[in-house]
Amino acid sequence: MKVLLAKPGLDGHDVGVKVLAHALREAGFEVAYTGLRKSIEQIADQAQLLNPDVIGLSILSGSHLILCAKMRDELERRALNIPWIVGGNIPDQDVKPLIELGARCAFPSGTRIEEVIRYFEGMKQSAG
Amino acid sequence: MTNGESKKEQTADVKRVFLESGIEVKSLYTREDALAGNPQLDAELPGQYPFTRGIHPLMYRKRPFTMRQYAGFASPEETNERFHFLIRNGQTGLNVAFDLPTQCGLDSDDPAALGEVGRVGMAVDSLDDFERAFAGIDLSKITVSMTINGSALVLMAMYFALAEKWGYDLSTLRGTAQNDILKEFIGRGTWIFPVDKSVKLVVDTIEYCARNVPRYSPVSVCGYHIRESGANPVQEMAYAFCIAKAYSEETLRRGVPVDEFASRLSYNFDIYGYFFEQIAKFRAGRRLWAKIVREDYGAQKEESCWLRMIAGGGGAGLTKEQPENNIIRTAYFAMVSALSGTQTMALCTYDEAYTIPTEKAAEIALRTMQILTHETGVCDTVDPLGGSYYVETLTNQFETAIREEMAKVDNWGGIVDAIASGKVQEAISQQAYQRECDVQQGRVLKVGLNAFHSDEDRQEISFHPYNQDAADKQLARLAQIRANRNALEVDDALNALRLDAQANKNLMPATIRAVKAYATVGEIIRVLREVYGEYKEPVFFNYA
């Protein structure tokens, strides 16, 4: 299963997303990571190019609602039907709006790595 | 009991202990251990080369460390209000935090700035924003510390342009900029240009300041963010020194004598970790840096050899779980900082892991430092741990370990190449992963997180709501500035900047001219991006 991890927006906190990339790779997933400060358009470009099974957005600046609304629009515009999830500094009250915007799941910072991996494993099984 | 038996008892059942830096800790240290690594031990005094015990003879006996808090204000007006408040209350320094678009060299109306204008600090588009932020302030009476890196050339130019416009003499102007771009490629991430061009711009500011603004501190080299990204304490110091050497050697190549700039370089280091290891780290670092500046660069002035620092923060040592525990942790960190002989101290607030610090939390952080200063007696004598067999032995071991780590970087082709190729970032990210595994699997204990925790420990993450009104005002002002400035003057200044960049000249004079014409941060950075190109992050994760 192919995972595309991405950092939209301007925040430079990439320790977490890289730790997750290592963990997913170790758990047997194929992982690509975009690097910092990608626009939603650039992330969609990468998704079209790499054809991942799932996209993970890492956002710690507080701009997750604005960026995820863009994500929904961009994927719709390109008719890309790739599930996406979001992780980072996500307040509880923002989880529901994020799901409504189309995120499959939202992991606030502090989530245990194995929990995230279990979620991806579950996606793998339901897909396969 | 015979001697042999007691020795057996000491070694048989005692589990081995290793510090984060890999140094093994013995169960007992003696004078022999301390002397073995440093025969000069008894002769070392504070205020004397190589300054292991402190850069001043009297240290806190004369003046305690400065206590500093990092804070961001969304608009130039709020920053201005804060300045006036502080000055009324007898303070003379303020940190200025900038929003992410400013830090990344983007104007507030850039599409990428959407939702970020004024969010984590002051939005700055043109000199007009500085004129409002510093209105009514006597620039000769305050020192402004700017946390700015990728676009530091422009923001420093703005400060100098402002001072010149208002009739101040640059030769007496004081202040500091973080302006350590190399660490941005490792952690923090506000890089813009390719690594070598980024270094060139930092050196432009050092050279310009040495010749024109000699009391300004143009660079604060940050081991801090490198450590927060996953480096161990030896790597933190080693990479920071390699970075400082890269800037210094390029400055020397431009013909600036070491004694004209070295004393204006300072450091920013982290304080979380094992107590004695941290203290040894700073003592060893101070000694080693002094030796590098004197032995490698031939510095004559004592001040050139001083490792001046802010030892603070500690964010990566704190937990989101049971956050009140962080108050205790930061109190220990503060003690580390004081026992290390720091010039300046700052602490993360206990709630920083999940929210923008509340006022209460910021106050507790300040009170923690004040209690340390005034109630514990830690400032009463210089380097109170000097002569401790353990601390002195560790200090010696650390000096050796930092040198070895620096040699490793040399083998990678030097820090600039090692960062450009991603070797440093890869090593650190690998370590951050290892560390996280150790915490999650309980090999490293964190109270309240993987040990002694309860079920109700979950903390709600929260943010200040985004201030759309303030952002709209900023956009309106930017549009107004663009409409009212002399377009010809702006074009001329930007063209001159482009020519200087192409000719590889020092860009500070042309940047000062451009900001005086009200060219914006985004416009200036765009010109340089066209000449230099952009940094491409090395890719570690891709499909096979």
XYZ file of C-alpha atoms in Angstrom:
672
model
C 0.000 0.000 0.000
C 1.315 3.415 -1.020
C 1.139 6.387 1.346
C 1.861 9.977 0.319
C 2.729 12.198 3.286
C 2.562 15.929 2.681
C 3.212 19.235 4.467
C 0.851 21.913 3.162
C 1.015 25.499 4.379
C 3.957 27.422 5.781
C 4.735 25.795 9.131
C 8.131 24.130 9.429
C 7.334 21.437 12.008
C 8.414 18.271 10.235
C 9.762 16.088 13.052
C 6.404 14.328 13.453
C 5.726 13.661 9.796
C 9.227 12.258 9.324
C 8.887 10.036 12.401
C 5.631 8.711 10.943
C 7.307 8.173 7.558
C 9.992 6.043 9.226
C 7.388 4.096 11.199
C 5.164 3.403 8.192
C 8.120 2.272 6.116
C 9.201 -0.042 8.905
C 5.647 -1.421 9.057
C 5.876 -2.358 5.382
C 4.140 0.557 3.669
C 5.565 2.331 0.660
C 6.063 5.933 1.756
C 6.666 9.127 -0.185
C 7.025 12.492 1.555
C 6.664 15.832 -0.252
C 8.857 17.989 1.983
C 7.894 21.314 3.565
C 5.659 24.153 2.420
C 3.842 22.556 -0.481
C 0.752 24.196 -1.918
C -2.361 22.042 -2.172
C -1.925 22.191 -5.961
C 1.612 20.779 -5.663
C 0.344 18.013 -3.392
C -2.393 17.150 -5.884
C 0.234 17.111 -8.648
C 2.281 14.627 -6.639
C -0.799 12.531 -5.997
C -1.592 12.374 -9.706
C 1.991 11.465 -10.474
C 2.471 8.848 -7.754
C -1.042 7.446 -7.511
C -0.949 6.700 -3.752
C -3.653 4.723 -1.936
C -3.939 7.390 0.734
C -2.666 10.936 1.373
C -1.671 12.106 4.854
C -1.523 15.870 5.497
C 0.553 17.138 8.426
C -0.468 20.620 9.627
C 0.692 22.228 12.871
C 0.195 25.923 12.172
C -3.510 26.058 13.013
C -4.501 26.567 9.367
C -5.923 23.061 8.931
C -9.502 24.122 8.165
C -8.465 26.560 5.423
C -5.989 24.105 3.899
C -8.335 21.124 4.053
C -11.123 23.077 2.342
C -8.653 23.759 -0.466
C -7.719 20.071 -0.488
C -11.326 19.036 -0.985
C -11.806 21.564 -3.813
C -8.588 20.619 -5.564
C -9.256 16.872 -5.476
C -12.809 17.461 -6.700
C -11.602 19.729 -9.490
C -9.213 17.044 -10.679
C -11.708 14.247 -10.030
C -9.103 12.491 -7.913
C -10.727 9.916 -5.710
C -7.921 9.313 -3.217
C -8.765 9.069 0.492
C -6.929 11.592 2.672
C -6.391 12.065 6.370
C -4.944 14.884 8.447
C -2.683 14.983 11.484
C -1.152 17.711 13.640
C -2.281 20.315 16.142
C -5.990 19.700 15.679
C -8.365 20.909 18.423
C -11.230 18.497 19.242
C -13.857 20.914 17.987
C -12.220 20.917 14.537
C -12.355 17.151 14.016
C -15.985 17.101 12.880
C -15.576 20.010 10.427
C -12.502 18.273 8.997
C -14.454 15.057 8.458
C -17.205 17.109 6.816
C -14.594 18.574 4.482
C -13.752 15.054 3.391
C -10.901 13.935 5.641
C -11.300 10.240 6.465
C -9.802 10.755 9.886
C -7.997 13.406 11.967
C -5.144 12.519 14.328
C -4.274 15.221 16.867
C -0.615 15.492 17.890
C 0.127 13.122 20.741
C -1.562 10.194 18.985
C 0.472 7.021 19.391
C 2.266 5.881 16.253
C 0.846 2.370 16.513
C -2.665 3.794 16.490
C -1.978 5.554 13.197
C -0.384 2.428 11.761
C -3.369 0.338 12.873
C -5.612 2.766 11.027
C -3.580 2.410 7.832
C -3.525 -1.396 8.225
C -7.314 -1.272 8.475
C -7.520 0.732 5.253
C -5.270 -1.799 3.580
C -7.522 -4.670 4.609
C -10.774 -2.986 3.618
C -9.208 -2.089 0.258
C -7.639 -5.459 -0.382
C 35.617 -7.777 53.177
C 38.687 -7.665 50.971
C 39.284 -5.062 48.325
C 38.586 -7.565 45.592
C 35.189 -8.386 47.024
C 34.092 -4.792 47.299
C 35.092 -4.178 43.697
C 33.088 -7.186 42.609
C 30.095 -5.841 44.468
C 30.432 -2.506 42.688
C 30.423 -3.917 39.195
C 28.383 -7.103 39.295
C 24.830 -5.982 40.008
C 24.929 -2.401 38.777
C 23.219 -1.863 35.472
C 25.137 0.105 32.881
C 24.089 3.707 32.341
C 24.605 5.677 29.162
C 23.920 9.340 28.532
C 22.125 10.572 25.433
C 25.500 11.379 23.913
C 26.549 7.735 24.316
C 29.002 8.459 27.152
C 28.893 5.701 29.781
C 28.442 6.888 33.356
C 30.502 5.311 36.105
C 28.951 4.796 39.506
C 31.675 6.886 41.114
C 34.088 9.597 39.993
C 37.291 10.686 41.679
C 39.827 13.435 41.301
C 41.882 11.142 39.064
C 39.066 10.955 36.520
C 38.707 14.713 36.382
C 42.442 15.332 36.081
C 42.991 12.613 33.495
C 41.168 14.584 30.800
C 42.368 18.011 31.896
C 45.678 18.401 33.769
C 44.998 22.200 33.834
C 41.875 21.674 35.922
C 43.065 23.518 39.029
C 44.282 26.490 37.018
C 40.995 27.175 35.223
C 39.294 30.386 36.312
C 36.175 32.198 35.148
C 36.863 35.192 32.967
C 40.069 33.597 31.722
C 40.755 31.692 28.541
C 39.456 29.063 27.731
C 36.478 30.186 29.851
C 35.246 26.733 30.889
C 33.977 28.248 34.145
C 32.322 31.284 32.591
C 33.148 34.238 30.373
C 33.231 36.801 33.204
C 35.232 36.703 36.458
C 32.201 37.444 38.655
C 29.332 36.114 36.527
C 25.963 36.357 38.331
C 27.545 37.867 41.416
C 27.765 41.033 39.374
C 24.618 40.646 37.275
C 22.272 37.646 37.035
C 21.340 36.180 33.670
C 18.796 38.074 31.598
C 15.321 36.541 31.651
C 13.612 36.652 28.328
C 10.234 35.591 27.031
C 9.386 34.936 23.405
C 6.155 36.570 22.383
C 4.383 37.430 19.195
C 2.098 40.372 18.515
C -0.065 40.254 15.454
C 0.235 43.799 14.190
C 2.728 46.664 14.135
C 0.304 48.627 16.355
C 0.214 45.931 19.050
C 3.999 45.642 18.912
C 4.251 49.403 19.315
C 1.915 49.403 22.312
C 3.962 46.652 23.916
C 7.198 48.602 23.376
C 5.765 51.672 25.062
C 4.484 49.552 27.951
C 7.882 47.904 28.471
C 9.765 51.178 28.301
C 7.415 52.733 30.871
C 8.244 49.761 33.086
C 11.967 50.177 32.740
C 12.634 47.365 30.268
C 14.843 47.956 27.303
C 14.608 44.833 25.180
C 11.905 43.104 23.228
C 11.772 40.021 21.064
C 9.838 40.460 17.892
C 8.210 37.387 16.407
C 7.092 37.541 12.782
C 4.277 35.733 11.041
C 5.121 32.835 8.709
C 4.643 34.714 5.409
C 7.163 37.351 6.583
C 9.552 34.609 7.723
C 9.260 32.850 4.360
C 9.707 36.058 2.339
C 6.092 36.315 1.140
C 3.868 39.394 1.109
C 0.589 39.305 2.999
C -1.349 39.201 -0.294
C 0.528 36.152 -1.622
C -1.891 33.235 -2.172
C 0.322 31.064 0.061
C -0.141 33.546 2.916
C -3.896 32.919 3.100
C -4.876 32.275 6.701
C -1.373 32.992 8.012
C -1.205 36.799 8.091
C -0.370 37.876 11.657
C -1.037 34.377 13.012
C 2.223 33.613 14.815
C 3.715 37.094 14.943
C 3.841 40.507 13.350
C 3.122 40.785 9.630
C 5.682 42.940 7.833
C 5.359 43.876 4.188
C 7.184 47.177 3.881
C 9.152 49.764 5.829
C 5.801 51.373 6.616
C 5.094 48.480 9.024
C 8.357 49.125 10.875
C 7.642 52.865 11.005
C 4.364 52.117 12.778
C 5.812 49.398 15.016
C 8.549 51.690 16.335
C 6.676 55.005 16.312
C 7.673 57.188 19.234
C 10.438 54.811 20.354
C 13.974 55.998 20.946
C 15.991 53.395 19.035
C 19.141 54.314 20.945
C 17.492 53.247 24.223
C 16.161 49.812 23.284
C 17.467 46.604 21.819
C 15.250 44.737 19.410
C 15.738 41.029 18.954
C 14.277 39.702 15.717
C 13.488 36.018 15.261
C 13.983 36.019 11.525
C 16.051 33.791 9.249
C 15.121 33.168 5.608
C 14.256 36.822 5.007
C 16.637 38.236 7.643
C 18.567 40.312 5.102
C 15.407 42.287 4.313
C 14.188 42.688 7.907
C 17.627 43.782 9.107
C 17.810 46.206 6.188
C 14.463 47.603 7.308
C 15.691 48.160 10.829
C 18.862 49.878 9.603
C 16.890 51.928 7.050
C 14.502 53.030 9.782
C 17.383 54.061 12.026
C 19.025 56.017 9.206
C 15.782 57.730 8.221
C 15.191 58.779 11.794
C 18.700 60.190 12.122
C 20.383 57.583 14.320
C 24.040 56.756 13.955
C 24.358 53.151 12.760
C 27.676 52.839 14.534
C 25.928 52.924 17.922
C 22.760 51.002 17.011
C 22.235 47.811 19.001
C 20.025 44.769 18.525
C 20.105 41.155 17.415
C 18.789 38.985 14.623
C 18.550 35.187 14.773
C 19.655 34.969 11.134
C 21.060 31.422 11.312
C 19.917 29.979 8.020
C 21.902 26.735 8.099
C 19.937 25.413 11.044
C 16.682 26.196 9.193
C 17.517 23.403 6.752
C 17.810 21.001 9.709
C 14.866 22.198 11.777
C 12.335 25.060 11.702
C 12.247 25.204 7.911
C 12.072 28.856 6.811
C 14.733 28.414 4.128
C 14.239 30.032 0.740
C 17.401 29.909 -1.387
C 19.902 27.103 -2.119
C 22.234 26.386 0.797
C 25.368 28.121 -0.537
C 23.466 31.272 -1.530
C 21.774 31.295 1.862
C 25.165 31.282 3.576
C 26.305 34.103 1.294
C 23.414 36.271 2.497
C 24.182 35.607 6.180
C 27.813 36.527 5.570
C 26.661 39.726 3.804
C 24.942 40.756 7.030
C 27.954 39.861 9.198
C 30.308 41.784 6.926
C 27.982 44.768 6.701
C 27.500 44.906 10.467
C 31.230 44.526 11.188
C 31.932 47.522 8.964
C 28.865 49.696 9.627
C 26.801 48.556 12.635
C 29.506 47.168 14.925
C 27.331 46.926 18.054
C 24.614 44.908 16.341
C 24.633 41.101 16.760
C 23.864 39.839 13.268
C 23.693 36.088 13.969
C 22.599 33.845 16.806
C 23.746 30.330 15.931
C 21.056 27.879 17.018
C 21.946 24.457 18.306
C 18.477 24.691 19.835
C 16.344 23.767 16.824
C 18.822 21.077 15.803
C 18.408 19.451 19.220
C 14.618 19.864 19.088
C 14.660 18.056 15.736
C 16.225 14.976 17.314
C 19.971 15.615 17.673
C 21.734 14.427 20.806
C 23.545 17.035 22.939
C 26.941 16.332 21.351
C 25.511 16.779 17.863
C 23.712 19.921 18.989
C 27.019 21.555 19.911
C 29.042 20.034 17.065
C 26.643 21.075 14.301
C 26.234 24.554 15.817
C 30.007 25.025 15.912
C 30.377 23.734 12.346
C 27.710 26.233 11.290
C 29.389 29.100 13.151
C 32.694 28.101 11.550
C 31.110 28.107 8.082
C 29.871 31.697 8.571
C 33.133 32.771 10.198
C 35.425 31.328 7.554
C 33.442 32.922 4.748
C 33.575 36.249 6.607
C 37.344 35.888 7.051
C 37.681 35.202 3.317
C 36.069 38.580 2.698
C 38.886 40.196 4.608
C 37.072 41.025 7.847
C 39.499 40.395 10.744
C 38.221 37.877 13.292
C 38.350 40.402 16.122
C 35.951 42.646 14.228
C 33.079 40.159 14.099
C 33.590 37.114 16.350
C 32.456 38.866 19.524
C 29.132 39.760 17.865
C 28.242 36.126 17.157
C 26.172 34.455 19.844
C 24.506 31.099 20.446
C 21.088 29.680 21.272
C 21.099 26.238 22.945
C 18.577 23.842 24.434
C 18.383 22.834 28.103
C 16.319 19.658 28.281
C 17.929 16.307 28.900
C 19.981 14.734 31.668
C 20.959 17.308 34.261
C 24.723 16.844 34.542
C 25.143 15.971 30.888
C 23.590 19.307 29.943
C 25.787 21.282 32.312
C 28.905 19.527 31.013
C 27.753 20.237 27.475
C 27.802 23.979 28.068
C 31.079 24.040 29.983
C 32.790 21.940 27.302
C 31.231 23.993 24.531
C 32.500 27.223 26.037
C 36.025 25.851 26.309
C 36.047 24.370 22.826
C 34.645 27.449 21.082
C 37.268 29.626 22.767
C 39.989 27.308 21.505
C 38.595 27.277 17.970
C 38.439 31.064 17.751
C 41.896 31.591 19.205
C 43.783 28.620 17.762
C 42.139 28.332 14.343
C 41.395 32.002 13.625
C 44.090 33.727 15.650
C 41.792 35.961 17.669
C 43.641 38.403 19.914
C 40.725 39.895 21.817
C 39.315 37.886 24.694
C 35.715 38.818 23.774
C 36.178 37.167 20.402
C 36.645 33.842 22.208
C 33.546 34.175 24.391
C 30.724 31.771 23.814
C 27.814 34.082 24.656
C 24.527 32.251 24.783
C 20.900 31.966 25.543
C 20.376 28.565 27.179
C 16.668 28.021 27.315
C 13.467 26.523 25.986
C 13.409 22.818 26.598
C 10.281 22.172 24.533
C 11.180 18.655 23.437
C 11.513 17.606 27.075
C 7.918 18.559 27.915
C 4.778 16.472 27.603
C 1.240 17.214 26.537
C 0.076 14.707 29.150
C -0.298 16.005 32.718
C 1.006 19.400 31.594
C 1.421 20.770 35.139
C 4.398 18.398 35.442
C 6.113 20.608 32.888
C 6.375 23.347 35.513
C 8.588 21.024 37.560
C 10.566 19.999 34.491
C 11.238 23.574 33.419
C 12.385 24.444 36.939
C 15.082 21.763 36.617
C 15.923 23.011 33.124
C 16.281 26.538 34.497
C 18.682 25.236 37.135
C 20.728 23.598 34.355
C 20.835 26.900 32.535
C 22.018 28.817 35.613
C 24.648 26.221 36.534
C 25.889 26.357 32.940
C 26.804 30.024 33.123
C 24.352 31.300 30.560
C 23.985 34.981 29.650
C 20.269 34.744 28.951
C 17.576 32.334 30.063
C 14.126 31.652 28.647
C 11.694 28.854 29.404
C 8.957 27.169 27.446
C 5.621 27.539 29.176
C 3.995 24.393 30.564
C 1.123 24.567 28.084
C 3.156 25.223 24.958
C 2.788 21.681 23.611
C -0.923 22.075 22.935
C -1.788 25.752 22.861
C -0.497 29.283 22.403
C 0.799 30.019 25.934
C -1.767 31.535 28.245
C -0.777 34.618 30.235
C -0.887 32.579 33.406
C 1.539 30.026 31.979
C 3.879 32.765 30.752
C 3.823 34.305 34.210
C 4.665 30.963 35.841
C 7.653 30.587 33.508
C 8.919 34.027 34.497
C 8.296 33.328 38.199
C 10.193 30.037 37.870
C 13.281 31.941 36.757
C 12.791 34.594 39.438
C 12.466 31.991 42.203
C 15.660 30.400 40.951
C 17.462 33.737 40.913
C 16.270 35.126 44.222
C 15.396 32.181 46.461
C 17.901 29.410 45.784
C 21.280 31.136 46.021
C 22.354 29.693 42.693
C 23.761 33.088 41.654
C 25.882 33.564 44.778
C 29.126 32.129 43.498
C 30.625 31.526 40.075
C 30.366 28.068 38.493
C 29.280 26.273 41.684
C 29.815 22.855 40.087
C 33.391 23.626 39.064
C 35.616 20.968 40.592
C 32.890 18.342 40.817
C 34.697 15.169 39.803
C 31.733 14.030 37.738
C 30.974 17.345 36.014
C 34.637 18.015 35.239
C 35.126 14.512 33.835
C 32.007 14.829 31.699
C 33.137 18.282 30.549
C 36.375 16.770 29.293
C 34.615 13.841 27.654
C 32.180 16.204 25.987
C 34.923 18.353 24.530
C 36.441 15.256 22.932
C 33.068 13.995 21.748
C 32.120 17.337 20.158
C 35.460 17.445 18.349
C 34.898 13.903 17.046
C 31.412 14.761 15.818
C 32.805 17.856 14.070
C 35.428 15.682 12.380
C 32.614 13.466 11.121
C 31.013 16.498 9.485
C 34.352 17.370 7.890
C 34.433 13.860 6.458
C 30.998 14.476 4.960
C 32.579 17.380 3.071
C 31.807 20.119 5.601
C 28.532 21.313 7.063
C 27.340 23.227 3.991
C 27.629 20.168 1.735
C 26.351 17.828 4.433
C 23.213 19.952 4.771
C 22.788 20.434 1.016
C 22.935 16.669 0.461
C 20.662 16.031 3.439
C 23.135 13.865 5.376
C 22.690 15.846 8.587
C 18.902 15.942 8.290
C 18.750 12.220 7.596
C 20.928 11.327 10.576
C 18.836 13.498 12.889
C 15.480 12.319 11.597
C 16.588 8.705 12.016
C 17.472 9.532 15.627
C 14.194 11.324 16.269
C 12.424 8.155 15.138
C 14.567 5.975 17.390
C 13.888 8.281 20.312
C 10.129 8.204 19.671
C 10.234 4.390 19.546
C 12.149 4.363 22.834
C 9.514 6.577 24.436
C 6.533 4.730 22.970
C 7.960 1.364 23.964
C 8.913 2.571 27.420
C 12.695 2.266 27.161
C 12.904 5.981 27.961
C 10.550 6.940 30.775
C 8.452 10.078 30.581
C 6.331 10.581 33.659
C 2.657 11.000 32.840
C 3.214 9.829 29.274
C 4.476 6.257 29.369
C 4.755 5.833 33.149
C 2.654 6.829 36.140
C -0.144 8.117 33.960
C -3.869 8.232 34.485
C -6.741 8.046 32.042
C -7.862 11.656 32.424
C -4.585 13.052 31.131
C -5.805 14.078 27.711
C -5.327 17.775 26.970
C -7.491 19.734 24.602
C -5.432 21.424 21.860
C -6.428 25.032 21.259
C -5.431 28.041 19.185
C -6.184 31.730 19.243
C -8.891 32.294 16.651
C -7.488 33.739 13.440
C -7.888 37.518 13.387
C -9.359 38.100 9.941
C -9.935 41.817 10.654
C -6.265 42.404 11.415
C -5.289 40.453 8.293
C -7.703 42.506 6.156
C -6.257 45.726 7.560
C -2.755 44.545 6.715
C -3.820 43.765 3.144
C -5.470 47.175 2.775
C -2.341 48.939 3.994
C -0.162 46.939 1.640
C -2.388 47.934 -1.299
C -2.186 51.556 -0.166
C 1.620 51.467 0.050
C 1.871 49.951 -3.417
C -0.421 52.703 -4.796
C 1.323 55.626 -3.099
C 5.016 54.844 -3.482
C 7.170 56.058 -6.355
C 7.007 53.095 -8.742
C 10.036 54.262 -10.715
C 12.132 54.459 -7.588
C 11.047 50.933 -6.589
C 11.902 49.519 -10.026
C 15.297 51.210 -10.017
C 16.110 49.918 -6.556
C 15.021 46.360 -7.382
C 17.033 46.421 -10.607
C 20.084 47.632 -8.718
C 19.569 44.777 -6.249
C 19.355 42.269 -9.099
C 22.591 43.587 -10.621
C 24.381 43.403 -7.275
C 23.161 39.843 -6.776
C 24.350 38.847 -10.236
C 27.709 40.522 -9.568
C 27.989 38.687 -6.241
C 28.271 41.926 -4.249
C 27.275 42.434 -0.636
C 23.515 42.903 -0.921
C 22.865 44.890 2.244
C 23.341 48.372 0.714
C 21.057 47.609 -2.250
C 18.467 46.023 0.071
C 18.490 49.074 2.343
C 17.925 51.266 -0.704
C 15.033 49.049 -1.841
C 13.258 49.040 1.519
C 13.646 52.824 1.752
C 11.747 53.005 -1.545
C 9.032 50.855 0.108
C 9.752 47.780 -1.971
C 8.083 44.901 -0.115
C 9.607 41.833 1.507
C 8.002 39.662 -1.169
C 9.263 41.822 -4.048
C 12.828 41.848 -2.768
C 12.881 38.115 -2.104
C 11.375 37.452 -5.543
C 14.263 39.283 -7.221
C 16.766 37.203 -5.283
C 14.841 34.011 -6.024
C 15.062 34.805 -9.721
C 18.837 35.187 -9.464
C 19.603 32.401 -6.987
C 16.826 29.867 -7.508
C 15.169 27.966 -4.673
C 16.313 25.271 -2.280
C 15.094 21.791 -3.151
C 14.663 19.555 -0.128
C 16.539 16.263 -0.445
C 14.061 13.396 -0.761
C 14.418 10.528 1.711
C 11.052 8.947 1.203
C 9.900 7.902 -2.216
C 8.380 4.821 -3.819
C 10.850 2.262 -5.082
